[in-house]
Short mmCIF file of C-alpha atoms and ligand atoms in Angstrom, two decimals:
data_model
loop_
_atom_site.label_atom_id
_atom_site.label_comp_id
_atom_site.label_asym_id
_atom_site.label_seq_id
_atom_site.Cartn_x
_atom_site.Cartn_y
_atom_site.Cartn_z
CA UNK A 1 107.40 122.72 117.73
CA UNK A 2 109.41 125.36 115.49
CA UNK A 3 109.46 124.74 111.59
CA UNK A 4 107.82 122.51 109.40
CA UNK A 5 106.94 119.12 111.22
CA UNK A 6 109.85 116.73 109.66
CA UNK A 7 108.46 113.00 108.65
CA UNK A 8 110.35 110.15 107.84
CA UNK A 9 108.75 107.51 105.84
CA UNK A 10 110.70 104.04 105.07
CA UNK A 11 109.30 102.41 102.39
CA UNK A 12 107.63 103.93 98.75
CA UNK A 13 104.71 102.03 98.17
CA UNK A 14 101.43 102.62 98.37
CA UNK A 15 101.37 102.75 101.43
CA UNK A 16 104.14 105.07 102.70
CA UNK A 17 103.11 107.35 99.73
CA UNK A 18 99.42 107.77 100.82
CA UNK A 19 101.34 108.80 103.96
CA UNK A 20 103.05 111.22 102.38
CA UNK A 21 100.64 112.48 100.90
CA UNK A 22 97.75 113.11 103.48
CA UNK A 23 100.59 114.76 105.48
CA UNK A 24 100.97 117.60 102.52
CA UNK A 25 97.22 118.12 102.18
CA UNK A 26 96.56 120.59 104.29
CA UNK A 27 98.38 123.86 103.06
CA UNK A 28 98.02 125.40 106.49
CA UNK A 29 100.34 122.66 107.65
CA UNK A 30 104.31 123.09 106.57
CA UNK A 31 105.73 119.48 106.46
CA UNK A 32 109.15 118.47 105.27
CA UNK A 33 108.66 114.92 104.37
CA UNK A 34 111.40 112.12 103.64
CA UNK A 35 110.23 108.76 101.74
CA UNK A 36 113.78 106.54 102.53
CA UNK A 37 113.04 103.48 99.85
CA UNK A 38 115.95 100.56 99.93
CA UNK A 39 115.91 100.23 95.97
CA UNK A 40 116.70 103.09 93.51
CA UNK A 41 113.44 102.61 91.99
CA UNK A 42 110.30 103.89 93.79
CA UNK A 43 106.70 102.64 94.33
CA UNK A 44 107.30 99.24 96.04
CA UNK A 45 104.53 96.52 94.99
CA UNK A 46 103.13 98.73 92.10
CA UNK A 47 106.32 98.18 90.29
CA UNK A 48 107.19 94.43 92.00
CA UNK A 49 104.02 92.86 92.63
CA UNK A 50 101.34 93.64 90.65
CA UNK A 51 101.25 91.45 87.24
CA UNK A 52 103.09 93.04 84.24
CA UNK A 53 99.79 92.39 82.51
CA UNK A 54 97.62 94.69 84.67
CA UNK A 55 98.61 97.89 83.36
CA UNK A 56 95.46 99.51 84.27
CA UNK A 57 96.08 98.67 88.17
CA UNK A 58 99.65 99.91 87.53
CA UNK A 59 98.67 103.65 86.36
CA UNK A 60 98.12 104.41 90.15
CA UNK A 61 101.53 105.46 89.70
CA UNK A 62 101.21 108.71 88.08
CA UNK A 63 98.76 110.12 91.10
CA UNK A 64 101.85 107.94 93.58
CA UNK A 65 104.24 110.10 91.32
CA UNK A 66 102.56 113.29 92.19
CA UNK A 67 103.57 113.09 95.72
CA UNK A 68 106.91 114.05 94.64
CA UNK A 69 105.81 117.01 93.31
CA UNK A 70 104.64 119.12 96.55
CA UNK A 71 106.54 121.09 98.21
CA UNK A 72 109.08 119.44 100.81
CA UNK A 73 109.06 115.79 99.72
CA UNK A 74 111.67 114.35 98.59
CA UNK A 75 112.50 110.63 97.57
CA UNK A 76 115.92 109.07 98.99
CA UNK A 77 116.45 105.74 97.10
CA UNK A 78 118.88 103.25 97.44
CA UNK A 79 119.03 103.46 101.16
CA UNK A 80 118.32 101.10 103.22
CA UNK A 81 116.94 101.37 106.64
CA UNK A 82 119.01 99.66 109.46
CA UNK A 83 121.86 99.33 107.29
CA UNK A 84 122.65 102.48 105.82
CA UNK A 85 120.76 104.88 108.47
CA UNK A 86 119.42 103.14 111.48
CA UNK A 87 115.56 103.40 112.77
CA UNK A 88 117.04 105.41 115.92
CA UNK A 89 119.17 107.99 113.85
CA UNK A 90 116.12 108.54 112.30
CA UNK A 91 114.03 108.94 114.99
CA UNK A 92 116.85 111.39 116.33
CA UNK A 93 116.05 113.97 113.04
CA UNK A 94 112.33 113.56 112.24
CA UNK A 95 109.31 114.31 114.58
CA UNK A 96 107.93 111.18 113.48
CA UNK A 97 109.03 107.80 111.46
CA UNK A 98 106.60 105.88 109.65
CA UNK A 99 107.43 102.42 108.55
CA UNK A 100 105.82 101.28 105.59
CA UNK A 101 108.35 99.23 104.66
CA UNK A 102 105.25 96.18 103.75
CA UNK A 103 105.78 92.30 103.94
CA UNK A 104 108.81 91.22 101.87
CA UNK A 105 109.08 87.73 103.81
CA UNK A 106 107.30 84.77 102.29
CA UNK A 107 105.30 82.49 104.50
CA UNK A 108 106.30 78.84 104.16
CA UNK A 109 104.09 75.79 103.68
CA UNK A 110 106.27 74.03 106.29
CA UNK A 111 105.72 70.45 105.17
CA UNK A 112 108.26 67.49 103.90
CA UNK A 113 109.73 68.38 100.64
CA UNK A 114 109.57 72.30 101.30
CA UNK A 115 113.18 72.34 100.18
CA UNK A 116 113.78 70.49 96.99
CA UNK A 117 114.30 72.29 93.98
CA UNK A 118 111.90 73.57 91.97
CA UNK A 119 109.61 74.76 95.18
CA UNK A 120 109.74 78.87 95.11
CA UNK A 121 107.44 80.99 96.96
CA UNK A 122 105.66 82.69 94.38
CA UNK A 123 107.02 85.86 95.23
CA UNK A 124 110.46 84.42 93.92
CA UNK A 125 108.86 84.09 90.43
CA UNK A 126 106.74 87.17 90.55
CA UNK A 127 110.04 89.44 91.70
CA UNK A 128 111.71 87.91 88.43
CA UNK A 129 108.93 88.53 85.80
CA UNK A 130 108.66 92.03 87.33
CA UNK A 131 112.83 92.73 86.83
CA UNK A 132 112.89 93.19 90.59
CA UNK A 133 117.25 93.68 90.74
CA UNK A 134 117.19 91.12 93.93
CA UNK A 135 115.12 88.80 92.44
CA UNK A 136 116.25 84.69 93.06
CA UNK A 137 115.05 82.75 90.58
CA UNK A 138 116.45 80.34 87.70
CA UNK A 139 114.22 80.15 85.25
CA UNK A 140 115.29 76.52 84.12
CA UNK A 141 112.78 75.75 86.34
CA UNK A 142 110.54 76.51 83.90
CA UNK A 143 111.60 73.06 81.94
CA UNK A 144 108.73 71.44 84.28
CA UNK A 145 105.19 70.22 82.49
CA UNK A 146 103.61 71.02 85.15
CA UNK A 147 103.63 73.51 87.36
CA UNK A 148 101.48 74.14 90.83
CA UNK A 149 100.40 77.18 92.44
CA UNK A 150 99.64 76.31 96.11
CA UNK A 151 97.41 78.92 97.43
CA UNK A 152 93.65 80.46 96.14
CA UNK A 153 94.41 84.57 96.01
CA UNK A 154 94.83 86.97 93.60
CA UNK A 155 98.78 86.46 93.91
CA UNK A 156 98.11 82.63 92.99
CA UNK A 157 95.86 83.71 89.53
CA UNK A 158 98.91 86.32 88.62
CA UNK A 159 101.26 83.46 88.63
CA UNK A 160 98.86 81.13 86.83
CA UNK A 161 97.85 83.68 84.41
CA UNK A 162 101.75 85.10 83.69
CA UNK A 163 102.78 81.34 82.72
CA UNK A 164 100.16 80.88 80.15
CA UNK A 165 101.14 84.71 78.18
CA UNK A 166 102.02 84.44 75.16
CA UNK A 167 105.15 86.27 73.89
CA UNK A 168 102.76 88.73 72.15
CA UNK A 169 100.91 89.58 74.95
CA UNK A 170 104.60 89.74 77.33
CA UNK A 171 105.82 92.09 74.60
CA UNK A 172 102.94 94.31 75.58
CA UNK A 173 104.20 95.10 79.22
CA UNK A 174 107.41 96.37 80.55
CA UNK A 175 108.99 93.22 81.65
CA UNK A 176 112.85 92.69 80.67
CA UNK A 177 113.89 91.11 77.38
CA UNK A 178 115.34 88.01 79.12
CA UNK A 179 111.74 87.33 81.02
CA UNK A 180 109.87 87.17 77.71
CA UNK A 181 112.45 85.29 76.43
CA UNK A 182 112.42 82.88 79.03
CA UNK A 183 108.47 83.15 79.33
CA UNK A 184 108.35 82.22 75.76
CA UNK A 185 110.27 78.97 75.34
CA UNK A 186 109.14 77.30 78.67
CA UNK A 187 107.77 73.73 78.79
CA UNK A 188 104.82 74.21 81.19
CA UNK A 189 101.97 73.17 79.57
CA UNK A 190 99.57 72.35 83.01
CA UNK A 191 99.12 74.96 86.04
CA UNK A 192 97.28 73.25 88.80
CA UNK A 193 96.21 75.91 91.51
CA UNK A 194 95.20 73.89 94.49
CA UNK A 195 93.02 75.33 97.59
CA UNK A 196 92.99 73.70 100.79
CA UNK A 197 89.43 74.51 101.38
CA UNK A 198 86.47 74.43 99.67
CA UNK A 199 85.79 76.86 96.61
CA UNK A 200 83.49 79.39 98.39
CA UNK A 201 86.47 80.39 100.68
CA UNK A 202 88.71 81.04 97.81
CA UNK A 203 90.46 84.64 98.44
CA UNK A 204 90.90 85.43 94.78
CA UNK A 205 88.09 88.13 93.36
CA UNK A 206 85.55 87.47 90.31
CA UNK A 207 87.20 90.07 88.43
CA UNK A 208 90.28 88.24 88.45
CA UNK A 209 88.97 84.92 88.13
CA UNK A 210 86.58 85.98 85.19
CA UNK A 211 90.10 87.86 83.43
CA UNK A 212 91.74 84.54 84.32
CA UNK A 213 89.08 82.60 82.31
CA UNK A 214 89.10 84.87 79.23
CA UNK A 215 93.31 84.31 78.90
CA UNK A 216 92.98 83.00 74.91
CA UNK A 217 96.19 80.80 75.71
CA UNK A 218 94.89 78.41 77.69
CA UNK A 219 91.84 76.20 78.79
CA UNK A 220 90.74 77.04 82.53
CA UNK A 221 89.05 73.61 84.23
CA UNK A 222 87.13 73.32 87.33
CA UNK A 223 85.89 70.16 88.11
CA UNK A 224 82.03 70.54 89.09
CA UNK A 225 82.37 68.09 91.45
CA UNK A 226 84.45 70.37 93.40
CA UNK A 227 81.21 72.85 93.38
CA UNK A 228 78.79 70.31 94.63
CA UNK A 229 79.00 70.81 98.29
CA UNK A 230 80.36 74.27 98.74
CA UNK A 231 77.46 76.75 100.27
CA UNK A 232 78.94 79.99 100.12
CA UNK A 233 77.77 82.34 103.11
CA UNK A 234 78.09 85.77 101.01
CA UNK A 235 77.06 87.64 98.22
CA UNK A 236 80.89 88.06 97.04
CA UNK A 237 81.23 84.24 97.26
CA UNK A 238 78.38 83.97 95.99
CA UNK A 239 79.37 85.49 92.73
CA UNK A 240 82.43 83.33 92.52
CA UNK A 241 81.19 80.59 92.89
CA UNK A 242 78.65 81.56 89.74
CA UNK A 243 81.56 82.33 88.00
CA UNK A 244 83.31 79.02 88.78
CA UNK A 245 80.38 77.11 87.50
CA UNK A 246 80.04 78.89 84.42
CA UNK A 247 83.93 77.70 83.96
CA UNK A 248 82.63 74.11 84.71
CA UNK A 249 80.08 73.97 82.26
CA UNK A 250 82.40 75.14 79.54
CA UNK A 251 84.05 72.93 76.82
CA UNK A 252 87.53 73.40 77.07
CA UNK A 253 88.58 75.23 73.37
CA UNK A 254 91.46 72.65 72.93
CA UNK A 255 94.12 74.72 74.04
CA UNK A 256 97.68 73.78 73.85
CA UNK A 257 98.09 75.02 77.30
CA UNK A 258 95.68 74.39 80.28
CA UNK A 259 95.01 75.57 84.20
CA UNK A 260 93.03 73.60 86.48
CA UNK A 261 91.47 74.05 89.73
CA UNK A 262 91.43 72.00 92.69
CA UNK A 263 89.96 72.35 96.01
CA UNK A 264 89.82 71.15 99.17
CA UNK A 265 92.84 69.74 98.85
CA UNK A 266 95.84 70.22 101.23
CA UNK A 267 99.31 69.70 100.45
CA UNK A 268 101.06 67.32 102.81
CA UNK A 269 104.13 67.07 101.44
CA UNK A 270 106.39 67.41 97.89
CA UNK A 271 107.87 64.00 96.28
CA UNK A 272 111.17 64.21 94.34
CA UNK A 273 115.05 63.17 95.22
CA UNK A 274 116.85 66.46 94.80
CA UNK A 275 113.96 67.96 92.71
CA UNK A 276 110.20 67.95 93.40
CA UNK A 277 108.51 65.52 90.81
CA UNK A 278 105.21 65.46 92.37
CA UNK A 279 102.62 67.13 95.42
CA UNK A 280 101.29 65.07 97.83
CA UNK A 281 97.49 66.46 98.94
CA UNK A 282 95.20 65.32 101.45
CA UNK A 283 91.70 65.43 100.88
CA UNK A 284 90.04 68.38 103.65
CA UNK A 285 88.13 66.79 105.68
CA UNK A 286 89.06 63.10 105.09
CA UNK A 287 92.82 63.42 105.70
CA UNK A 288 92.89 59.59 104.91
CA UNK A 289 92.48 60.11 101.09
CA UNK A 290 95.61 61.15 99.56
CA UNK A 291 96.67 61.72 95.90
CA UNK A 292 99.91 62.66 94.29
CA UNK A 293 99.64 65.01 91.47
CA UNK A 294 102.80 65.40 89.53
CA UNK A 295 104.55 68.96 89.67
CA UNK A 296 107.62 70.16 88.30
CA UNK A 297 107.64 73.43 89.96
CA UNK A 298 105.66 74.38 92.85
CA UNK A 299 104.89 77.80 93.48
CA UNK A 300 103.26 78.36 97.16
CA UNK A 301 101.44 81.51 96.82
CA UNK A 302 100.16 81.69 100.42
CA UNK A 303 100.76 84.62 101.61
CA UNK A 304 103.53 87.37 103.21
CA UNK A 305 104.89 88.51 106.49
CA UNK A 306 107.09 91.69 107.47
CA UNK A 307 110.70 91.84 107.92
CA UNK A 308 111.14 95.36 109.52
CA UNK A 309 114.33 96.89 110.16
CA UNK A 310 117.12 96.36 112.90
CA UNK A 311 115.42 97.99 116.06
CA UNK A 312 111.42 97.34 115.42
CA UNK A 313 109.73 95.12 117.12
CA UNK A 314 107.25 92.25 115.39
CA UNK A 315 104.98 89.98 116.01
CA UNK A 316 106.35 86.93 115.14
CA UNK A 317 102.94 84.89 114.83
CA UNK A 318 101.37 87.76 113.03
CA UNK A 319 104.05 88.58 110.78
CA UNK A 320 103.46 92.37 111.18
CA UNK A 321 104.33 95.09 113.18
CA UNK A 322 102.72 95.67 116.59
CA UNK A 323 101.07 98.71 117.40
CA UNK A 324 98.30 100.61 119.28
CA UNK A 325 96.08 102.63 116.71
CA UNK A 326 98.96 102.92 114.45
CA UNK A 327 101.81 104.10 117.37
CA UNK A 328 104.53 101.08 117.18
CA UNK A 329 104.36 99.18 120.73
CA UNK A 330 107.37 97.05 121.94
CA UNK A 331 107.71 95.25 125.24
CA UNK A 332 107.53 98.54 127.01
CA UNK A 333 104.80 100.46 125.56
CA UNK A 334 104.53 102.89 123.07
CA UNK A 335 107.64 103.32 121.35
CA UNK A 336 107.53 107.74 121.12
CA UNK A 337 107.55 108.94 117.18
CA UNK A 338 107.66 105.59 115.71
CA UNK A 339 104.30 104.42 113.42
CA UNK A 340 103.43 101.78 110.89
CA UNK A 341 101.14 102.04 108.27
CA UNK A 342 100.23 98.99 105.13
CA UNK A 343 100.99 95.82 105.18
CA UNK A 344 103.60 96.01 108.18
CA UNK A 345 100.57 97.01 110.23
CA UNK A 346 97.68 95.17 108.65
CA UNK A 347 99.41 92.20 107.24
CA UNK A 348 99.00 91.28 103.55
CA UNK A 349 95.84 92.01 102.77
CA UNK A 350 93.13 94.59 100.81
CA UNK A 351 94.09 96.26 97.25
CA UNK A 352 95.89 99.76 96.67
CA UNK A 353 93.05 101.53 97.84
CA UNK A 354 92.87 100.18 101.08
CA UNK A 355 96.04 101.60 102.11
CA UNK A 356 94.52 104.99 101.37
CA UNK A 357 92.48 104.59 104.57
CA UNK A 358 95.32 103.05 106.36
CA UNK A 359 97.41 105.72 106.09
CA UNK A 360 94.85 108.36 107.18
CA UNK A 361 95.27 106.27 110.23
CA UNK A 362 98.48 106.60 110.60
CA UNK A 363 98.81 110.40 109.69
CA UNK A 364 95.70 110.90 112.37
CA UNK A 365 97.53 109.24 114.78
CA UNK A 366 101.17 111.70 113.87
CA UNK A 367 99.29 114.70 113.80
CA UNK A 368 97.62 113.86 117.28
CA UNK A 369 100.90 113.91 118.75
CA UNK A 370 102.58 116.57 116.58
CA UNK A 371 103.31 118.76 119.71
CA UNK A 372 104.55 116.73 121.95
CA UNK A 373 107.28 115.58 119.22
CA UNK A 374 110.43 116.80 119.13
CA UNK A 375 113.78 115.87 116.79
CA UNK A 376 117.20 115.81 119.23
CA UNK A 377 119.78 115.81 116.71
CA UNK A 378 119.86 118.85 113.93
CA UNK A 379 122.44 117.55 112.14
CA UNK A 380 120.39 116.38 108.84
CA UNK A 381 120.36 112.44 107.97
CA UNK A 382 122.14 113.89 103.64
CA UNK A 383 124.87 114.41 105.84
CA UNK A 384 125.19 111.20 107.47
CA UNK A 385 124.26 109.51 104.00
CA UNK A 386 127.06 111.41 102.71
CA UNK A 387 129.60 110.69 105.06
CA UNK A 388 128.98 107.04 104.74
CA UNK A 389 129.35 106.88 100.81
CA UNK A 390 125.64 105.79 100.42
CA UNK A 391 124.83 107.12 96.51
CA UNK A 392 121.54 108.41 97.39
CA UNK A 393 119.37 108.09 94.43
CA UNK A 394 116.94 111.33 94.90
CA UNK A 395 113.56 111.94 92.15
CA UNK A 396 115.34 113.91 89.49
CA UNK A 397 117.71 110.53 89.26
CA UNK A 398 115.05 108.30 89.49
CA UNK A 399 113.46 110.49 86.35
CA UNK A 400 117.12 109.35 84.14
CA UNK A 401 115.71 105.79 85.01
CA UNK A 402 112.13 106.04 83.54
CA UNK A 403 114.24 107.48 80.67
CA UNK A 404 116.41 104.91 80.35
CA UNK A 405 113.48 102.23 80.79
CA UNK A 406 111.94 104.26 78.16
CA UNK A 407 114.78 104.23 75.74
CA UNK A 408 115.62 100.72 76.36
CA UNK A 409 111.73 99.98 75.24
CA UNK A 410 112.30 102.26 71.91
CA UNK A 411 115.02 99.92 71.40
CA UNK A 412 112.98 96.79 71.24
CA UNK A 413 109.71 98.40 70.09
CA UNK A 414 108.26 98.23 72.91
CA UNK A 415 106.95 101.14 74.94
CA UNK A 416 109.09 100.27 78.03
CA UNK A 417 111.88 97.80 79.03
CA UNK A 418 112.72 97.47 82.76
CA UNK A 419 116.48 97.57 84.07
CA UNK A 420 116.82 94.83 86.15
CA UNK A 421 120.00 94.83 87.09
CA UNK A 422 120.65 97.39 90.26
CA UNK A 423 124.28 98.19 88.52
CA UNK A 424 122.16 98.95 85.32
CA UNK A 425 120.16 101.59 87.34
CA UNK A 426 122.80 103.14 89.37
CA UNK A 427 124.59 103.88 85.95
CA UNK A 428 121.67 105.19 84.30
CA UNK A 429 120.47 107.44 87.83
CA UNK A 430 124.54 108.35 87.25
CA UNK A 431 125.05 107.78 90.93
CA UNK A 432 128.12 105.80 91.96
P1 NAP B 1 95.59 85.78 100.12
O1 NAP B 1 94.52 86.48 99.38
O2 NAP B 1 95.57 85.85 101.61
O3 NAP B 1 95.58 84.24 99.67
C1 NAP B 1 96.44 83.31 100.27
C2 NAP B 1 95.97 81.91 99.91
O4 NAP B 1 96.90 80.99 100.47
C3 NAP B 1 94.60 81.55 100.49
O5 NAP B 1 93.89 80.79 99.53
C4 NAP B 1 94.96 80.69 101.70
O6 NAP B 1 93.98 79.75 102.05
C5 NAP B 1 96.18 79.97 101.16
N1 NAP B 1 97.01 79.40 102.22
C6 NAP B 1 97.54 80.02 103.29
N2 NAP B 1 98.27 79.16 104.03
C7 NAP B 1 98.17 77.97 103.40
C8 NAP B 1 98.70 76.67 103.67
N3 NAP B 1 99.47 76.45 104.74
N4 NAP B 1 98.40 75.66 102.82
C9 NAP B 1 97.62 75.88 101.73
N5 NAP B 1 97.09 77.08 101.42
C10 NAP B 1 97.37 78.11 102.25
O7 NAP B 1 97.03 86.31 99.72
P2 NAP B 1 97.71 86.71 98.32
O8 NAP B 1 97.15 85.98 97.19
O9 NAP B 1 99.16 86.61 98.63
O10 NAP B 1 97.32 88.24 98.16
C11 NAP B 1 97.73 89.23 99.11
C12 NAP B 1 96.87 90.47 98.94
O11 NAP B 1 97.21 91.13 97.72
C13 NAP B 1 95.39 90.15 98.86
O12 NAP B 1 94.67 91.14 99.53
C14 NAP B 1 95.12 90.19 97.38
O13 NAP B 1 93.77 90.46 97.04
C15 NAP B 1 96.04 91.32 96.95
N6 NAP B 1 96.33 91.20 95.52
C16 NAP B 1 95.44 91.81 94.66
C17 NAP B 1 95.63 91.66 93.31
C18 NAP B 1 94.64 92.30 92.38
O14 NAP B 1 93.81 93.09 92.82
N7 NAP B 1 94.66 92.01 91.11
C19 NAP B 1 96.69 90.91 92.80
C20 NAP B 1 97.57 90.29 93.69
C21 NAP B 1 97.36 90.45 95.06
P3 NAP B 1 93.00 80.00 103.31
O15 NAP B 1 91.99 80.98 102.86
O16 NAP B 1 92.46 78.64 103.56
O17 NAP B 1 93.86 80.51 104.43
#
């Protein structure tokens, strides 16, 4: 191999930026490294997924930042891989492509009712509190009593916890003028979260729940008889289910607002004409005992799968990416210098840290094969970009952004606004 080894990484989470930078940690090692991201904005779920509210979470991104700041990486925003550059042309100009590019696909409940209005995948809620520019959804949904959150993970307490905020506490974050607006005047006054097993498998972790039952808005309920029979088999459920009894034993404070807990309960199917009115759930283990619980909005927070690009094979029953110790694998084998690394490879699951680790994997498994790697086409991918009119939004214009965000928070009083609007973003990155 002659120069520096050339990496392309689609996708600017976590994950592709742990990539990135493992790959520039060795200062023996000269690496040119590309992180292709399809929004002008980088840092994937930092900036999308986790809650407005967790700010302390969302600091990663100054040491995510950083990675921008050694030598020979850049950041190419606004492109899209498989539209605007395909997998193959890439593979053409880089040694190696890692795909990072997570698990933007919600799974579906797949039951009767899954289609009237007014039931979102979470993910359609959480994209619009978090100004996400391709965000789809209308927030007079919001003129529902009740709302449910289908689904017992950290995702499902996010969306519990962000409906109960008060404008204050919105006003604290970055998220756009129009969310705390909206967040402010809605109707919901119950959030029912609903688990279809019992509470010792719940997914969500103690620190969350115990945040979720200190929110000052709202009254958290779990009924104890939910807790009677659940023997939890670890120390971690263990500890939630503690907590969960402690929030049973309380008296609720008389808040105007409340969220309530139900488990073992499955939902069978959603009640309404054109728009859901209620949830129909099946008891867990007695299927013949069912109650409908009214629900104005329901909010399925059960999970993600991967939608990589054009040319990449997946795992359809998986949702992820297939691969042998990190190398892609297709019908044929090993697909030479392609590599997957976060959720694509894992599936949705773990916090920020884990895909630390995961991308060590990854790199291992690139460096392994360095010298056998070799790009075919010299011709550099700007040049392509540039030939097709793709307005490549590069780290000095996503810097004008964070300005803009910045000033647009001065405005308000407010230490940062978000631009939601992708037009919005171009104009401030001044690309057109
Ligand atoms: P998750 O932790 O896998 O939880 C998904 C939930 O959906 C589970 O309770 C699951 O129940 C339920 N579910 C799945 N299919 C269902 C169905 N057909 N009917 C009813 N319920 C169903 O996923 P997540 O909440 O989307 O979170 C994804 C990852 O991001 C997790 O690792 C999470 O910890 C992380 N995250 C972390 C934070 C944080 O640290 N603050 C915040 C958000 C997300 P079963 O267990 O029965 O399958």
């Amino acid at each position: 191999m002659t120069g520096p080894l050339r990496v392309a990484v689609v996708g600017s989470g976590p994950a592709g930026l742990f990539c990135a930078q493992i790959l520039t940690e060795d200062p023996e090692r000269a690496v040119a490294v590309d992180v292709f991201e399809r929004l002008p904005t980088p840092f994937g779920l930092v900036r999308y997924g986790v809650a407005p509210d967790h700010q302390k979470i969302k600091s990663i991104v100054a040491s995510l930042a950083e990675t921008f700041e050694a030598p020979g990486v850049r950041f190419l925003g606004n492109v899209t891989v498989g539209t605007d550059v395909t997998v193959e042309e890439l593979r053409e100009r880089y040694h190696a492509v890692i795909l990072a590019s997570g698990a933007p696909l919600d799974r579906r409940l797949g039951i009767p009712g899954d289609e009237l209005t007014g039931v979102l995948a979470a993910r359609n809620f959480v994209s619009w509190y978090s100004g996400h520019p391709d965000a789809d959804f209308d927030p007079s949904v919001l003129a529902a009593e009740t709302a449910m959150v289908v689904g017992v993970g950290n995702v499902a307490l996010d969306v519990a916890r962000m409906l109960v905020r008060t404008p204050d506490e919105l006003r604290r974050t970055d998220v756009p003028e129009h969310v705390v607006d909206a967040l402010a005047g809605h109707a919901v006054r119950e959030v029912v979260v609903v688990g279809r097993r019992g509470p010792q498998f719940a997914k969500f972790t103690n620190k969350e729940l115990l945040e979720l039952a200190e929110v000052e808005s709202a009254d958290v309920l779990v009924d104890p008889a939910d807790l009677a029979h659940a023997s939890p088999a670890t120390p971690a459920a263990r500890r939630l289910l503690a907590s969960l009894q402690k929030i049973a034993d309380r008296e609720p404070r008389g808040r105007d607002r409340r969220i309530r807990f139900l488990f073992d309960r499955t939902p069978i199917g959603f009640v309404g004409e054109t728009a859901v009115r209620a949830a129909r759930l099946a008891r867990t283990g007695d299927p013949t005992v069912v109650e409908e619980v009214a629900a104005g909005l329901v909010l399925p927070a059960v999970g993600y799968r991967s939608a990589p690009p054009a040319g990449v094979p997946l795992d359809d029953d998986a949702g992820t990416v297939p691969h042998r110790d990190s190398r892609v694998v297709d019908a044929n084998g090993e697909v030479g210098g392609l590599y997957v690394a976060g959720w694509a490879k894992r599936g949705p699951s773990g916090v920020i840290g884990t895909n630390r680790l995961c991308a060590s994997e990854t790199v291992a498994a690139v460096l392994e094969d360095a010298a056998a790697l070799d790009p075919r086409v010299a011709v550099p991918v700007d040049d392509l970009l540039a030939t097709r009119g793709v307005p490549v939004v590069d780290w000095t214009r996503w810097r004008l952004i964070e300005a803009a965000e910045a000033g647009l928070g001065a405005e308000h009083g407010r230490e940062r606004v978000k631009l939601h609007d992708r037009k919005d973003m171009l104009a401030a990155a001044r690309v057109h």
